[in-house]
Amino acid sequence: MGFLKKSIGQGIGIDLGTSNIVVYQSDQGIVFDEPSAVAVRKMPQGGREIIAYGHEAKAMEGKTPQGVTVIRPLRDGVIANYDMTEAVLKHYLSKITSESRFSRPLVVVSVPAKVTEVERRAVLDAAIGAGAKESYIIDEPIAAALGAGLPIAAPQGNMVLDIGGGTSEVAVISLDGIVVTNSLRSAGKEMDEAIVSMFRQKRALLIGEGTAETIKETIGSAVTLDEELTMEVKGRDLADGLPKAEIVTSLEIREVLLPLISRIEDMVKVALEQTPPELAKDIVDHGIVLVGGASQLRGLPERLTKSLNAPVFLAENAIHAVALGIGRALEDMDRMRHLLTTVQKRNR
């Protein structure tokens, strides 16, 4: 029991998302939930320095002066900029370890199930480079199912659909393993980009992705609403370059989002077609659990229930399901270690 307590005390879980990084500390719960953004300044003598992380960096997007750039080091759920990813991990790990007597924590990081071995190794190496004593990988569908409270160890079909910022991923899980999985390297960010494109093409109005995300969250929907919503949107008129404000409706935004939602539905249908009959029966009986930031879209569970012919439920804490699942694995490492993968430890 003493060894287990020691492991728990220095265990840190990281949901390394395209849009957000969520950090779980095993004796504290979720301690950070911040945008996966870094602001860097080009130095006169060469090189770059990081001037902001997380919320502060995101607030700078589209507003930076010459020489300052906001970088998203993760794309499609995997590392796109290794140095910046390591810097982000080091930033959050140092914040935790500075308040703890443990300076070299055990770190568990989630990744999409279908990433390559090279991409997995990059994540593990980045965690070690950021200061972890040991680093482990857990597949996001497994973590999400754990966080949603699904009985993944049982001989039962559990389906989880994770719609995040850069990746949509579906998996059928039974007996602690993934039986079927399918993914799209597009999700919430592609929805934002589609809204930006619509305003440019149909309204001749230039808006940023941050504004598009706000529109999606405020009036976006996957089903016809009893009372359609409206919102004032401000941007730059492409005709004369002057500031401009226009009113947009939830109907217009829904028309933009539905083709992307249809792609997600098709991805899930392919996974269902590949699912063994006995597990498919369980899914019909128990339903599909929906997690991830983009799963919050208004009316999405209802639309998916109708199109997939199986009940779809939004997890109780859909946004943090992956991080909470990593936390469950950290709290019970003896029993759940087989769910994790790693590489040989390095001496540093």
mmCIF file with all atom_site columns, C-alpha atoms in Angstrom, residues 141-244:
data_model
loop_
_atom_site.group_PDB
_atom_site.id
_atom_site.type_symbol
_atom_site.label_atom_id
_atom_site.label_alt_id
_atom_site.label_comp_id
_atom_site.label_asym_id
_atom_site.label_entity_id
_atom_site.label_seq_id
_atom_site.pdbx_PDB_ins_code
_atom_site.Cartn_x
_atom_site.Cartn_y
_atom_site.Cartn_z
_atom_site.occupancy
_atom_site.B_iso_or_equiv
_atom_site.pdbx_formal_charge
_atom_site.auth_seq_id
_atom_site.auth_comp_id
_atom_site.auth_asym_id
_atom_site.auth_atom_id
_atom_site.pdbx_PDB_model_num
ATOM 1   C CA . PRO A 1 141 ? -11.072 5.907  -26.336 1.00 0.00 ? 141 PRO A CA 1
ATOM 2   C CA . ILE A 1 142 ? -10.017 3.775  -23.351 1.00 0.00 ? 142 ILE A CA 1
ATOM 3   C CA . ALA A 1 143 ? -9.476  6.866  -21.197 1.00 0.00 ? 143 ALA A CA 1
ATOM 4   C CA . ALA A 1 144 ? -12.742 8.425  -22.356 1.00 0.00 ? 144 ALA A CA 1
ATOM 5   C CA . ALA A 1 145 ? -14.695 5.239  -21.570 1.00 0.00 ? 145 ALA A CA 1
ATOM 6   C CA . LEU A 1 146 ? -13.103 5.059  -18.114 1.00 0.00 ? 146 LEU A CA 1
ATOM 7   C CA . GLY A 1 147 ? -13.913 8.706  -17.476 1.00 0.00 ? 147 GLY A CA 1
ATOM 8   C CA . ALA A 1 148 ? -17.510 8.190  -18.589 1.00 0.00 ? 148 ALA A CA 1
ATOM 9   C CA . GLY A 1 149 ? -17.866 5.303  -16.142 1.00 0.00 ? 149 GLY A CA 1
ATOM 10  C CA . LEU A 1 150 ? -18.298 2.528  -18.719 1.00 0.00 ? 150 LEU A CA 1
ATOM 11  C CA . PRO A 1 151 ? -17.627 -1.070 -17.564 1.00 0.00 ? 151 PRO A CA 1
ATOM 12  C CA . ILE A 1 152 ? -14.792 -1.638 -20.030 1.00 0.00 ? 152 ILE A CA 1
ATOM 13  C CA . ALA A 1 153 ? -13.453 -4.727 -18.224 1.00 0.00 ? 153 ALA A CA 1
ATOM 14  C CA . ALA A 1 154 ? -16.727 -6.587 -18.673 1.00 0.00 ? 154 ALA A CA 1
ATOM 15  C CA . PRO A 1 155 ? -17.447 -8.937 -21.616 1.00 0.00 ? 155 PRO A CA 1
ATOM 16  C CA . GLN A 1 156 ? -19.775 -6.310 -23.016 1.00 0.00 ? 156 GLN A CA 1
ATOM 17  C CA . GLY A 1 157 ? -19.750 -3.970 -25.989 1.00 0.00 ? 157 GLY A CA 1
ATOM 18  C CA . ASN A 1 158 ? -19.159 -0.351 -24.976 1.00 0.00 ? 158 ASN A CA 1
ATOM 19  C CA . MET A 1 159 ? -19.082 2.293  -27.709 1.00 0.00 ? 159 MET A CA 1
ATOM 20  C CA . VAL A 1 160 ? -17.620 5.729  -27.110 1.00 0.00 ? 160 VAL A CA 1
ATOM 21  C CA . LEU A 1 161 ? -17.596 8.585  -29.641 1.00 0.00 ? 161 LEU A CA 1
ATOM 22  C CA . ASP A 1 162 ? -15.061 11.325 -28.898 1.00 0.00 ? 162 ASP A CA 1
ATOM 23  C CA . ILE A 1 163 ? -15.479 14.523 -30.919 1.00 0.00 ? 163 ILE A CA 1
ATOM 24  C CA . GLY A 1 164 ? -12.597 16.777 -29.957 1.00 0.00 ? 164 GLY A CA 1
ATOM 25  C CA . GLY A 1 165 ? -10.888 19.766 -31.495 1.00 0.00 ? 165 GLY A CA 1
ATOM 26  C CA . GLY A 1 166 ? -8.785  18.058 -34.141 1.00 0.00 ? 166 GLY A CA 1
ATOM 27  C CA . THR A 1 167 ? -9.960  14.445 -34.151 1.00 0.00 ? 167 THR A CA 1
ATOM 28  C CA . SER A 1 168 ? -13.231 12.543 -34.057 1.00 0.00 ? 168 SER A CA 1
ATOM 29  C CA . GLU A 1 169 ? -12.742 8.971  -32.900 1.00 0.00 ? 169 GLU A CA 1
ATOM 30  C CA . VAL A 1 170 ? -15.124 6.102  -32.238 1.00 0.00 ? 170 VAL A CA 1
ATOM 31  C CA . ALA A 1 171 ? -14.280 2.807  -30.566 1.00 0.00 ? 171 ALA A CA 1
ATOM 32  C CA . VAL A 1 172 ? -15.978 -0.376 -29.441 1.00 0.00 ? 172 VAL A CA 1
ATOM 33  C CA . ILE A 1 173 ? -14.407 -1.610 -26.207 1.00 0.00 ? 173 ILE A CA 1
ATOM 34  C CA . SER A 1 174 ? -14.764 -4.964 -24.461 1.00 0.00 ? 174 SER A CA 1
ATOM 35  C CA . LEU A 1 175 ? -12.639 -6.829 -21.901 1.00 0.00 ? 175 LEU A CA 1
ATOM 36  C CA . ASP A 1 176 ? -10.299 -3.827 -21.471 1.00 0.00 ? 176 ASP A CA 1
ATOM 37  C CA . GLY A 1 177 ? -9.428  -3.721 -25.169 1.00 0.00 ? 177 GLY A CA 1
ATOM 38  C CA . ILE A 1 178 ? -10.412 -1.913 -28.354 1.00 0.00 ? 178 ILE A CA 1
ATOM 39  C CA . VAL A 1 179 ? -12.261 -4.286 -30.671 1.00 0.00 ? 179 VAL A CA 1
ATOM 40  C CA . VAL A 1 180 ? -13.070 -1.802 -33.456 1.00 0.00 ? 180 VAL A CA 1
ATOM 41  C CA . THR A 1 181 ? -11.952 1.791  -33.940 1.00 0.00 ? 181 THR A CA 1
ATOM 42  C CA . ASN A 1 182 ? -12.332 4.429  -36.624 1.00 0.00 ? 182 ASN A CA 1
ATOM 43  C CA . SER A 1 183 ? -11.303 8.065  -36.754 1.00 0.00 ? 183 SER A CA 1
ATOM 44  C CA . LEU A 1 184 ? -11.350 11.297 -38.709 1.00 0.00 ? 184 LEU A CA 1
ATOM 45  C CA . ARG A 1 185 ? -8.577  13.840 -38.361 1.00 0.00 ? 185 ARG A CA 1
ATOM 46  C CA . SER A 1 186 ? -11.139 16.613 -38.266 1.00 0.00 ? 186 SER A CA 1
ATOM 47  C CA . ALA A 1 187 ? -13.707 17.748 -35.729 1.00 0.00 ? 187 ALA A CA 1
ATOM 48  C CA . GLY A 1 188 ? -14.365 20.980 -33.843 1.00 0.00 ? 188 GLY A CA 1
ATOM 49  C CA . LYS A 1 189 ? -11.600 22.996 -35.518 1.00 0.00 ? 189 LYS A CA 1
ATOM 50  C CA . GLU A 1 190 ? -12.887 22.052 -38.967 1.00 0.00 ? 190 GLU A CA 1
ATOM 51  C CA . MET A 1 191 ? -16.345 23.264 -37.911 1.00 0.00 ? 191 MET A CA 1
ATOM 52  C CA . ASP A 1 192 ? -14.825 26.619 -36.957 1.00 0.00 ? 192 ASP A CA 1
ATOM 53  C CA . GLU A 1 193 ? -12.993 26.824 -40.286 1.00 0.00 ? 193 GLU A CA 1
ATOM 54  C CA . ALA A 1 194 ? -16.220 26.051 -42.162 1.00 0.00 ? 194 ALA A CA 1
ATOM 55  C CA . ILE A 1 195 ? -17.980 28.924 -40.390 1.00 0.00 ? 195 ILE A CA 1
ATOM 56  C CA . VAL A 1 196 ? -15.120 31.305 -41.273 1.00 0.00 ? 196 VAL A CA 1
ATOM 57  C CA . SER A 1 197 ? -15.360 30.176 -44.911 1.00 0.00 ? 197 SER A CA 1
ATOM 58  C CA . MET A 1 198 ? -19.137 30.700 -45.005 1.00 0.00 ? 198 MET A CA 1
ATOM 59  C CA . PHE A 1 199 ? -18.846 34.289 -43.808 1.00 0.00 ? 199 PHE A CA 1
ATOM 60  C CA . ARG A 1 200 ? -16.110 34.999 -46.338 1.00 0.00 ? 200 ARG A CA 1
ATOM 61  C CA . GLN A 1 201 ? -17.978 33.502 -49.296 1.00 0.00 ? 201 GLN A CA 1
ATOM 62  C CA . LYS A 1 202 ? -21.608 34.402 -48.536 1.00 0.00 ? 202 LYS A CA 1
ATOM 63  C CA . ARG A 1 203 ? -21.318 37.540 -46.433 1.00 0.00 ? 203 ARG A CA 1
ATOM 64  C CA . ALA A 1 204 ? -18.002 38.998 -47.673 1.00 0.00 ? 204 ALA A CA 1
ATOM 65  C CA . LEU A 1 205 ? -17.151 39.313 -43.991 1.00 0.00 ? 205 LEU A CA 1
ATOM 66  C CA . LEU A 1 206 ? -13.778 38.277 -42.591 1.00 0.00 ? 206 LEU A CA 1
ATOM 67  C CA . ILE A 1 207 ? -13.872 36.803 -39.090 1.00 0.00 ? 207 ILE A CA 1
ATOM 68  C CA . GLY A 1 208 ? -11.316 34.917 -37.026 1.00 0.00 ? 208 GLY A CA 1
ATOM 69  C CA . GLU A 1 209 ? -11.492 31.309 -35.840 1.00 0.00 ? 209 GLU A CA 1
ATOM 70  C CA . GLY A 1 210 ? -12.009 32.510 -32.270 1.00 0.00 ? 210 GLY A CA 1
ATOM 71  C CA . THR A 1 211 ? -15.165 34.336 -33.349 1.00 0.00 ? 211 THR A CA 1
ATOM 72  C CA . ALA A 1 212 ? -16.265 31.271 -35.332 1.00 0.00 ? 212 ALA A CA 1
ATOM 73  C CA . GLU A 1 213 ? -15.849 29.090 -32.241 1.00 0.00 ? 213 GLU A CA 1
ATOM 74  C CA . THR A 1 214 ? -18.015 31.499 -30.235 1.00 0.00 ? 214 THR A CA 1
ATOM 75  C CA . ILE A 1 215 ? -20.694 31.398 -32.957 1.00 0.00 ? 215 ILE A CA 1
ATOM 76  C CA . LYS A 1 216 ? -20.652 27.578 -32.942 1.00 0.00 ? 216 LYS A CA 1
ATOM 77  C CA . GLU A 1 217 ? -20.984 27.418 -29.165 1.00 0.00 ? 217 GLU A CA 1
ATOM 78  C CA . THR A 1 218 ? -23.650 30.146 -28.959 1.00 0.00 ? 218 THR A CA 1
ATOM 79  C CA . ILE A 1 219 ? -26.068 29.332 -31.779 1.00 0.00 ? 219 ILE A CA 1
ATOM 80  C CA . GLY A 1 220 ? -24.694 26.182 -33.444 1.00 0.00 ? 220 GLY A CA 1
ATOM 81  C CA . SER A 1 221 ? -27.013 23.180 -33.607 1.00 0.00 ? 221 SER A CA 1
ATOM 82  C CA . ALA A 1 222 ? -27.361 19.742 -35.174 1.00 0.00 ? 222 ALA A CA 1
ATOM 83  C CA . VAL A 1 223 ? -31.181 19.678 -35.296 1.00 0.00 ? 223 VAL A CA 1
ATOM 84  C CA . THR A 1 224 ? -33.973 22.093 -36.176 1.00 0.00 ? 224 THR A CA 1
ATOM 85  C CA . LEU A 1 225 ? -34.740 24.253 -33.168 1.00 0.00 ? 225 LEU A CA 1
ATOM 86  C CA . ASP A 1 226 ? -38.236 25.109 -31.954 1.00 0.00 ? 226 ASP A CA 1
ATOM 87  C CA . GLU A 1 227 ? -37.126 28.731 -32.001 1.00 0.00 ? 227 GLU A CA 1
ATOM 88  C CA . GLU A 1 228 ? -34.143 29.593 -34.177 1.00 0.00 ? 228 GLU A CA 1
ATOM 89  C CA . LEU A 1 229 ? -31.442 31.716 -32.545 1.00 0.00 ? 229 LEU A CA 1
ATOM 90  C CA . THR A 1 230 ? -29.691 34.855 -33.801 1.00 0.00 ? 230 THR A CA 1
ATOM 91  C CA . MET A 1 231 ? -26.361 36.494 -33.034 1.00 0.00 ? 231 MET A CA 1
ATOM 92  C CA . GLU A 1 232 ? -24.562 39.684 -34.036 1.00 0.00 ? 232 GLU A CA 1
ATOM 93  C CA . VAL A 1 233 ? -21.198 38.956 -35.634 1.00 0.00 ? 233 VAL A CA 1
ATOM 94  C CA . LYS A 1 234 ? -18.496 41.571 -36.103 1.00 0.00 ? 234 LYS A CA 1
ATOM 95  C CA . GLY A 1 235 ? -15.617 41.432 -38.547 1.00 0.00 ? 235 GLY A CA 1
ATOM 96  C CA . ARG A 1 236 ? -13.994 43.197 -41.493 1.00 0.00 ? 236 ARG A CA 1
ATOM 97  C CA . ASP A 1 237 ? -15.879 43.932 -44.705 1.00 0.00 ? 237 ASP A CA 1
ATOM 98  C CA . LEU A 1 238 ? -13.945 42.364 -47.584 1.00 0.00 ? 238 LEU A CA 1
ATOM 99  C CA . ALA A 1 239 ? -15.349 44.975 -50.006 1.00 0.00 ? 239 ALA A CA 1
ATOM 100 C CA . ASP A 1 240 ? -13.991 48.129 -48.351 1.00 0.00 ? 240 ASP A CA 1
ATOM 101 C CA . GLY A 1 241 ? -11.879 46.830 -45.463 1.00 0.00 ? 241 GLY A CA 1
ATOM 102 C CA . LEU A 1 242 ? -13.977 48.622 -42.857 1.00 0.00 ? 242 LEU A CA 1
ATOM 103 C CA . PRO A 1 243 ? -15.437 47.116 -39.656 1.00 0.00 ? 243 PRO A CA 1
ATOM 104 C CA . LYS A 1 244 ? -18.862 45.586 -40.148 1.00 0.00 ? 244 LYS A CA 1
#
